[in-house]
Amino acid sequence: VSEKRQLEAELRQAQKLESVGRLAAGVAHEINTPVQFVNDSVHFVRDAFGDLTRVLTSCEELLRQAGEGALSGPVAELAAAAEEADLEYLLEHVPKALERSLEGLGRVATIVRSMKAFAHPDQKEMVPADLNEAIWNTLVIARNEYKYVAELETELGELPAVTCLVGEINQVVLNIVVNAAHAIGDVVKGSEKKGRITVTTAVEGEDVLISIADTGGGIPASIRERIYDPFFTTKEVGKGTGLGLAIARNVVVEKHGGALHFESEPGRGTTFFIRLPIAGKLAGVAA
């Protein structure tokens, strides 16, 4: 039993490390985009400030000479400096550049914060957690996995704190979302079309229900009984280990006393349902 538990722990850790490694490139790409337009905006503001400096210098000279009664020369210089700087353009675009910079920095902060939350060392005991926030963090760092093939829709209902191992639930959600993206990618490959991934949360009695729906090709009836088997995968070599759903089922059912099932329709897509007892595993077992 000890050896089995040790093996399961090693497999879960290996799968998490695989996920973090796979996501790292995507996160770097996600961060690069906002950093690039922050860089462009800051360069624009720097150059604009140089133009504004010349205009302000002319204004100072105008004020100085106004006190001495000699205005014609400075007025002409101020008019020329203002025209060269294109004040109207600068007044319109400098604030926009600063807003883009702040937006980009906010995006970077969100990505880094979400990655930090996802990669946080696994907790040993179940504690109350904000499941919606955990799911949102996972979706943020998984964005590069689905953004080219699917639009994301979220309907996160109001939830109480859920007693769980939130790091492991994050891993479950990530595994299913990545599988959904791959399923949609197979359908839209070679076209400009995008599918849709819909993530919802809701309270049902003493449980919280998380559903993750995709518009992929569905799961063939011939393999539905095997999708939770360790190392079973229909993906090409290098794209999947076959551990994701096996670990997801172990986390949800064995560790949390919950339930994991799916509904699938060929050609229409698949929806996975994750049911977790709000009060934790003991409450789920008692029910």
mmCIF file of C-alpha atoms in Angstrom:
data_model
loop_
_atom_site.group_PDB
_atom_site.id
_atom_site.type_symbol
_atom_site.label_atom_id
_atom_site.label_comp_id
_atom_site.label_asym_id
_atom_site.label_seq_id
_atom_site.Cartn_x
_atom_site.Cartn_y
_atom_site.Cartn_z
ATOM 1 C CA VAL A 1 0.000 0.000 0.000
ATOM 2 C CA SER A 2 2.836 2.391 0.886
ATOM 3 C CA GLU A 3 4.560 1.690 -2.434
ATOM 4 C CA LYS A 4 1.309 2.295 -4.313
ATOM 5 C CA ARG A 5 0.750 5.606 -2.534
ATOM 6 C CA GLN A 6 4.340 6.611 -3.208
ATOM 7 C CA LEU A 7 3.922 5.797 -6.909
ATOM 8 C CA GLU A 8 0.655 7.749 -7.084
ATOM 9 C CA ALA A 9 2.314 10.746 -5.424
ATOM 10 C CA GLU A 10 5.228 10.591 -7.866
ATOM 11 C CA LEU A 11 2.879 10.342 -10.849
ATOM 12 C CA ARG A 12 0.842 13.336 -9.653
ATOM 13 C CA GLN A 13 3.994 15.375 -9.129
ATOM 14 C CA ALA A 14 5.344 14.387 -12.537
ATOM 15 C CA GLN A 15 2.063 15.340 -14.174
ATOM 16 C CA LYS A 16 2.008 18.697 -12.401
ATOM 17 C CA LEU A 17 5.595 19.418 -13.399
ATOM 18 C CA GLU A 18 4.717 18.496 -16.988
ATOM 19 C CA SER A 19 1.805 20.925 -16.887
ATOM 20 C CA VAL A 20 3.891 23.734 -15.413
ATOM 21 C CA GLY A 21 6.605 23.129 -18.001
ATOM 22 C CA ARG A 22 4.124 23.119 -20.872
ATOM 23 C CA LEU A 23 2.447 26.254 -19.589
ATOM 24 C CA ALA A 24 5.706 28.130 -19.047
ATOM 25 C CA ALA A 25 6.203 28.819 -22.757
ATOM 26 C CA GLY A 26 2.611 29.977 -23.052
ATOM 27 C CA VAL A 27 2.927 32.243 -20.039
ATOM 28 C CA ALA A 28 6.109 33.756 -21.479
ATOM 29 C CA HIS A 29 4.233 34.455 -24.717
ATOM 30 C CA GLU A 30 1.289 35.943 -22.825
ATOM 31 C CA ILE A 31 3.589 38.243 -20.855
ATOM 32 C CA ASN A 32 5.571 39.249 -23.947
ATOM 33 C CA THR A 33 2.553 40.850 -25.653
ATOM 34 C CA PRO A 34 1.625 43.370 -22.924
ATOM 35 C CA VAL A 35 5.304 44.038 -22.206
ATOM 36 C CA GLN A 36 5.776 44.909 -25.879
ATOM 37 C CA PHE A 37 3.056 47.529 -25.941
ATOM 38 C CA VAL A 38 4.229 48.922 -22.599
ATOM 39 C CA ASN A 39 7.651 49.276 -24.220
ATOM 40 C CA ASP A 40 6.199 50.970 -27.316
ATOM 41 C CA SER A 41 4.044 53.315 -25.218
ATOM 42 C CA VAL A 42 6.915 54.339 -22.942
ATOM 43 C CA HIS A 43 9.104 55.091 -25.985
ATOM 44 C CA PHE A 44 6.306 57.224 -27.420
ATOM 45 C CA VAL A 45 5.855 59.136 -24.151
ATOM 46 C CA ARG A 46 9.637 59.699 -23.933
ATOM 47 C CA ASP A 47 9.769 61.180 -27.442
ATOM 48 C CA ALA A 48 6.585 63.199 -26.841
ATOM 49 C CA PHE A 49 8.039 64.652 -23.667
ATOM 50 C CA GLY A 50 11.043 65.882 -25.669
ATOM 51 C CA ASP A 51 8.687 67.762 -28.002
ATOM 52 C CA LEU A 52 6.716 69.152 -25.077
ATOM 53 C CA THR A 53 9.947 70.296 -23.425
ATOM 54 C CA ARG A 54 10.752 72.499 -26.426
ATOM 55 C CA VAL A 55 7.273 74.023 -26.338
ATOM 56 C CA LEU A 56 7.469 74.687 -22.598
ATOM 57 C CA THR A 57 10.925 76.248 -22.995
ATOM 58 C CA SER A 58 9.504 78.636 -25.581
ATOM 59 C CA CYS A 59 6.628 79.443 -23.198
ATOM 60 C CA GLU A 60 9.112 80.328 -20.479
ATOM 61 C CA GLU A 61 11.042 82.576 -22.849
ATOM 62 C CA LEU A 62 7.791 84.216 -23.937
ATOM 63 C CA LEU A 63 6.826 84.953 -20.339
ATOM 64 C CA ARG A 64 10.279 86.355 -19.609
ATOM 65 C CA GLN A 65 10.278 88.697 -22.560
ATOM 66 C CA ALA A 66 6.654 89.668 -21.974
ATOM 67 C CA GLY A 67 7.856 91.409 -18.871
ATOM 68 C CA GLU A 68 10.403 93.297 -20.939
ATOM 69 C CA GLY A 69 7.915 94.381 -23.642
ATOM 70 C CA ALA A 70 9.518 92.451 -26.526
ATOM 71 C CA LEU A 71 7.099 89.728 -27.691
ATOM 72 C CA SER A 72 7.181 89.364 -31.470
ATOM 73 C CA GLY A 73 10.224 87.054 -31.623
ATOM 74 C CA PRO A 74 9.248 84.692 -28.770
ATOM 75 C CA VAL A 75 5.656 84.464 -30.011
ATOM 76 C CA ALA A 76 6.867 83.341 -33.422
ATOM 77 C CA GLU A 77 9.229 80.813 -31.817
ATOM 78 C CA LEU A 78 6.428 79.449 -29.609
ATOM 79 C CA ALA A 79 4.104 79.094 -32.577
ATOM 80 C CA ALA A 80 6.811 77.230 -34.521
ATOM 81 C CA ALA A 81 7.606 74.918 -31.589
ATOM 82 C CA ALA A 82 3.912 74.128 -31.045
ATOM 83 C CA GLU A 83 3.416 73.354 -34.717
ATOM 84 C CA GLU A 84 6.495 71.109 -34.849
ATOM 85 C CA ALA A 85 5.450 69.230 -31.704
ATOM 86 C CA ASP A 86 1.868 68.820 -32.962
ATOM 87 C CA LEU A 87 0.362 69.599 -29.578
ATOM 88 C CA GLU A 88 -3.134 68.471 -30.536
ATOM 89 C CA TYR A 89 -1.798 65.018 -31.445
ATOM 90 C CA LEU A 90 0.272 64.749 -28.271
ATOM 91 C CA LEU A 91 -2.576 65.846 -26.020
ATOM 92 C CA GLU A 92 -4.754 63.122 -27.549
ATOM 93 C CA HIS A 93 -2.265 60.251 -27.616
ATOM 94 C CA VAL A 94 0.009 60.687 -24.579
ATOM 95 C CA PRO A 95 -2.835 59.860 -22.126
ATOM 96 C CA LYS A 96 -3.753 56.851 -24.294
ATOM 97 C CA ALA A 97 -0.151 55.637 -24.243
ATOM 98 C CA LEU A 98 -0.090 55.871 -20.468
ATOM 99 C CA GLU A 99 -3.395 53.978 -20.240
ATOM 100 C CA ARG A 100 -2.004 51.219 -22.495
ATOM 101 C CA SER A 101 1.080 51.023 -20.316
ATOM 102 C CA LEU A 102 -1.011 50.659 -17.163
ATOM 103 C CA GLU A 103 -3.228 48.073 -18.867
ATOM 104 C CA GLY A 104 -0.179 46.084 -19.967
ATOM 105 C CA LEU A 105 1.386 46.189 -16.519
ATOM 106 C CA GLY A 106 -1.929 45.096 -15.017
ATOM 107 C CA ARG A 107 -2.077 42.163 -17.428
ATOM 108 C CA VAL A 108 1.473 41.097 -16.542
ATOM 109 C CA ALA A 109 0.668 41.343 -12.828
ATOM 110 C CA THR A 110 -2.445 39.188 -13.304
ATOM 111 C CA ILE A 111 -0.532 36.499 -15.192
ATOM 112 C CA VAL A 112 2.304 36.413 -12.665
ATOM 113 C CA ARG A 113 -0.123 36.326 -9.729
ATOM 114 C CA SER A 114 -2.109 33.491 -11.328
ATOM 115 C CA MET A 115 1.016 31.485 -12.104
ATOM 116 C CA LYS A 116 2.216 31.959 -8.532
ATOM 117 C CA ALA A 117 -1.130 30.723 -7.178
ATOM 118 C CA PHE A 118 -1.141 27.715 -9.519
ATOM 119 C CA ALA A 119 2.454 26.701 -8.796
ATOM 120 C CA HIS A 120 2.100 27.117 -5.025
ATOM 121 C CA PRO A 121 3.319 24.000 -3.156
ATOM 122 C CA ASP A 122 0.545 21.472 -2.583
ATOM 123 C CA GLN A 123 -1.155 21.754 0.783
ATOM 124 C CA LYS A 124 -1.312 18.726 3.060
ATOM 125 C CA GLU A 125 -4.737 19.337 4.565
ATOM 126 C CA MET A 126 -8.051 20.475 3.158
ATOM 127 C CA VAL A 127 -8.905 24.086 3.936
ATOM 128 C CA PRO A 128 -11.754 26.385 2.851
ATOM 129 C CA ALA A 129 -10.915 28.006 -0.494
ATOM 130 C CA ASP A 130 -12.380 30.443 -3.001
ATOM 131 C CA LEU A 131 -12.976 28.009 -5.837
ATOM 132 C CA ASN A 132 -14.008 30.678 -8.353
ATOM 133 C CA GLU A 133 -10.748 32.557 -7.837
ATOM 134 C CA ALA A 134 -8.753 29.330 -8.147
ATOM 135 C CA ILE A 135 -10.535 28.419 -11.392
ATOM 136 C CA TRP A 136 -10.018 31.914 -12.788
ATOM 137 C CA ASN A 137 -6.288 31.792 -12.004
ATOM 138 C CA THR A 138 -6.020 28.469 -13.791
ATOM 139 C CA LEU A 139 -7.853 29.812 -16.853
ATOM 140 C CA VAL A 140 -5.544 32.841 -16.985
ATOM 141 C CA ILE A 141 -2.373 30.770 -17.202
ATOM 142 C CA ALA A 142 -3.971 28.228 -19.566
ATOM 143 C CA ARG A 143 -5.012 30.955 -22.028
ATOM 144 C CA ASN A 144 -2.216 30.241 -24.480
ATOM 145 C CA GLU A 145 -3.443 26.640 -24.689
ATOM 146 C CA TYR A 146 -6.875 27.602 -26.021
ATOM 147 C CA LYS A 147 -6.856 31.190 -27.315
ATOM 148 C CA TYR A 148 -5.990 30.267 -30.913
ATOM 149 C CA VAL A 149 -8.726 27.646 -31.231
ATOM 150 C CA ALA A 150 -11.504 28.634 -28.819
ATOM 151 C CA GLU A 151 -13.319 31.512 -27.195
ATOM 152 C CA LEU A 152 -13.734 31.209 -23.440
ATOM 153 C CA GLU A 153 -17.015 31.823 -21.657
ATOM 154 C CA THR A 154 -17.325 31.775 -17.880
ATOM 155 C CA GLU A 155 -20.438 31.687 -15.747
ATOM 156 C CA LEU A 156 -19.051 31.563 -12.229
ATOM 157 C CA GLY A 157 -21.909 31.553 -9.750
ATOM 158 C CA GLU A 158 -21.758 32.746 -6.171
ATOM 159 C CA LEU A 159 -20.079 30.035 -4.110
ATOM 160 C CA PRO A 160 -19.324 29.561 -0.431
ATOM 161 C CA ALA A 161 -15.793 28.633 0.604
ATOM 162 C CA VAL A 162 -15.202 25.008 -0.405
ATOM 163 C CA THR A 163 -13.068 22.774 1.821
ATOM 164 C CA CYS A 164 -10.610 21.138 -0.543
ATOM 165 C CA LEU A 165 -7.046 20.704 -1.711
ATOM 166 C CA VAL A 166 -7.268 23.713 -3.998
ATOM 167 C CA GLY A 167 -3.934 23.106 -5.741
ATOM 168 C CA GLU A 168 -5.073 19.671 -6.858
ATOM 169 C CA ILE A 169 -8.459 20.978 -7.994
ATOM 170 C CA ASN A 170 -6.562 23.562 -10.071
ATOM 171 C CA GLN A 171 -4.720 20.671 -11.718
ATOM 172 C CA VAL A 172 -7.988 18.879 -12.470
ATOM 173 C CA VAL A 173 -9.491 21.977 -14.094
ATOM 174 C CA LEU A 174 -6.299 22.556 -16.085
ATOM 175 C CA ASN A 175 -6.224 18.980 -17.375
ATOM 176 C CA ILE A 176 -9.827 19.143 -18.585
ATOM 177 C CA VAL A 177 -9.478 22.615 -20.155
ATOM 178 C CA VAL A 178 -6.327 21.578 -22.030
ATOM 179 C CA ASN A 179 -8.090 18.426 -23.263
ATOM 180 C CA ALA A 180 -11.021 20.600 -24.393
ATOM 181 C CA ALA A 181 -8.658 22.895 -26.311
ATOM 182 C CA HIS A 182 -7.020 19.922 -28.023
ATOM 183 C CA ALA A 183 -10.416 18.458 -28.955
ATOM 184 C CA ILE A 184 -11.530 21.758 -30.468
ATOM 185 C CA GLY A 185 -8.154 22.189 -32.190
ATOM 186 C CA ASP A 186 -8.678 18.878 -34.005
ATOM 187 C CA VAL A 187 -12.055 20.128 -35.277
ATOM 188 C CA VAL A 188 -11.057 23.634 -36.414
ATOM 189 C CA LYS A 189 -7.601 22.691 -37.748
ATOM 190 C CA GLY A 190 -6.867 24.348 -41.089
ATOM 191 C CA SER A 191 -9.677 26.903 -40.797
ATOM 192 C CA GLU A 192 -10.217 30.366 -39.328
ATOM 193 C CA LYS A 193 -13.055 29.092 -37.142
ATOM 194 C CA LYS A 194 -12.942 28.961 -33.378
ATOM 195 C CA GLY A 195 -14.793 26.716 -30.982
ATOM 196 C CA ARG A 196 -15.984 27.545 -27.497
ATOM 197 C CA ILE A 197 -15.055 26.432 -24.004
ATOM 198 C CA THR A 198 -17.629 27.229 -21.324
ATOM 199 C CA VAL A 199 -16.764 26.979 -17.627
ATOM 200 C CA THR A 200 -19.549 27.294 -15.077
ATOM 201 C CA THR A 201 -19.843 26.907 -11.316
ATOM 202 C CA ALA A 202 -22.948 26.584 -9.168
ATOM 203 C CA VAL A 203 -24.170 25.319 -5.829
ATOM 204 C CA GLU A 204 -26.323 22.189 -5.887
ATOM 205 C CA GLY A 205 -27.501 21.206 -2.426
ATOM 206 C CA GLU A 206 -24.459 20.396 -0.293
ATOM 207 C CA ASP A 207 -22.154 20.314 -3.302
ATOM 208 C CA VAL A 208 -20.467 22.641 -5.750
ATOM 209 C CA LEU A 209 -20.741 21.652 -9.408
ATOM 210 C CA ILE A 210 -18.080 22.724 -11.900
ATOM 211 C CA SER A 211 -18.845 22.079 -15.547
ATOM 212 C CA ILE A 212 -16.404 22.456 -18.436
ATOM 213 C CA ALA A 213 -17.999 22.192 -21.876
ATOM 214 C CA ASP A 214 -16.309 22.215 -25.269
ATOM 215 C CA THR A 215 -17.440 22.214 -28.891
ATOM 216 C CA GLY A 216 -14.922 19.587 -29.984
ATOM 217 C CA GLY A 217 -15.643 16.382 -31.828
ATOM 218 C CA GLY A 218 -16.901 14.465 -28.798
ATOM 219 C CA ILE A 219 -15.592 11.244 -27.263
ATOM 220 C CA PRO A 220 -16.206 8.119 -29.387
ATOM 221 C CA ALA A 221 -18.436 5.558 -27.666
ATOM 222 C CA SER A 222 -15.797 2.877 -28.221
ATOM 223 C CA ILE A 223 -13.296 4.490 -25.837
ATOM 224 C CA ARG A 224 -15.522 6.100 -23.206
ATOM 225 C CA GLU A 225 -14.972 3.307 -20.699
ATOM 226 C CA ARG A 226 -11.189 3.699 -20.997
ATOM 227 C CA ILE A 227 -10.624 7.449 -20.753
ATOM 228 C CA TYR A 228 -9.873 7.307 -17.009
ATOM 229 C CA ASP A 229 -7.352 4.468 -17.450
ATOM 230 C CA PRO A 230 -3.775 5.524 -16.607
ATOM 231 C CA PHE A 231 -1.640 6.119 -19.719
ATOM 232 C CA PHE A 232 -4.583 5.756 -22.105
ATOM 233 C CA THR A 233 -4.530 8.567 -24.662
ATOM 234 C CA THR A 234 -5.743 9.210 -28.194
ATOM 235 C CA LYS A 235 -3.320 12.104 -28.670
ATOM 236 C CA GLU A 236 -0.242 11.946 -30.842
ATOM 237 C CA VAL A 237 3.111 11.113 -29.267
ATOM 238 C CA GLY A 238 4.470 14.034 -27.243
ATOM 239 C CA LYS A 239 1.093 15.741 -26.819
ATOM 240 C CA GLY A 240 -0.247 13.794 -23.855
ATOM 241 C CA THR A 241 0.767 11.207 -21.285
ATOM 242 C CA GLY A 242 -2.631 9.699 -20.606
ATOM 243 C CA LEU A 243 -2.357 10.616 -16.924
ATOM 244 C CA GLY A 244 -4.511 13.759 -16.842
ATOM 245 C CA LEU A 245 -7.965 12.235 -16.468
ATOM 246 C CA ALA A 246 -6.740 9.325 -14.347
ATOM 247 C CA ILE A 247 -5.274 11.781 -11.857
ATOM 248 C CA ALA A 248 -8.359 14.010 -12.105
ATOM 249 C CA ARG A 249 -10.618 11.116 -11.157
ATOM 250 C CA ASN A 250 -8.374 10.127 -8.252
ATOM 251 C CA VAL A 251 -8.321 13.709 -6.931
ATOM 252 C CA VAL A 252 -12.066 14.301 -7.239
ATOM 253 C CA VAL A 253 -13.428 10.892 -6.235
ATOM 254 C CA GLU A 254 -10.850 9.355 -3.906
ATOM 255 C CA LYS A 255 -9.428 12.444 -2.223
ATOM 256 C CA HIS A 256 -12.488 14.691 -2.109
ATOM 257 C CA GLY A 257 -15.368 12.214 -1.947
ATOM 258 C CA GLY A 258 -16.847 13.885 -5.011
ATOM 259 C CA ALA A 259 -17.853 12.724 -8.460
ATOM 260 C CA LEU A 260 -16.464 13.158 -11.966
ATOM 261 C CA HIS A 261 -18.469 12.269 -15.039
ATOM 262 C CA PHE A 262 -19.031 13.494 -18.577
ATOM 263 C CA GLU A 263 -21.624 13.753 -21.288
ATOM 264 C CA SER A 264 -20.503 13.610 -24.899
ATOM 265 C CA GLU A 265 -22.174 13.807 -28.271
ATOM 266 C CA PRO A 266 -20.208 12.961 -31.432
ATOM 267 C CA GLY A 267 -19.730 16.054 -33.565
ATOM 268 C CA ARG A 268 -21.137 18.368 -30.888
ATOM 269 C CA GLY A 269 -18.682 18.250 -28.009
ATOM 270 C CA THR A 270 -18.179 17.084 -24.441
ATOM 271 C CA THR A 271 -19.024 18.416 -20.996
ATOM 272 C CA PHE A 272 -17.194 17.281 -17.880
ATOM 273 C CA PHE A 273 -18.890 17.684 -14.512
ATOM 274 C CA ILE A 274 -16.862 17.956 -11.298
ATOM 275 C CA ARG A 275 -18.931 17.622 -8.123
ATOM 276 C CA LEU A 276 -17.310 18.492 -4.793
ATOM 277 C CA PRO A 277 -18.851 18.460 -1.285
ATOM 278 C CA ILE A 278 -18.714 22.004 0.084
ATOM 279 C CA ALA A 279 -17.781 20.838 3.589
ATOM 280 C CA GLY A 280 -15.044 18.448 2.430
ATOM 281 C CA LYS A 281 -14.614 14.704 1.976
ATOM 282 C CA LEU A 282 -16.123 13.512 5.246
ATOM 283 C CA ALA A 283 -19.343 15.358 4.473
ATOM 284 C CA GLY A 284 -19.365 13.834 0.999
ATOM 285 C CA VAL A 285 -18.908 10.316 2.351
ATOM 286 C CA ALA A 286 -21.586 10.806 5.000
ATOM 287 C CA ALA A 287 -24.043 11.970 2.356
#
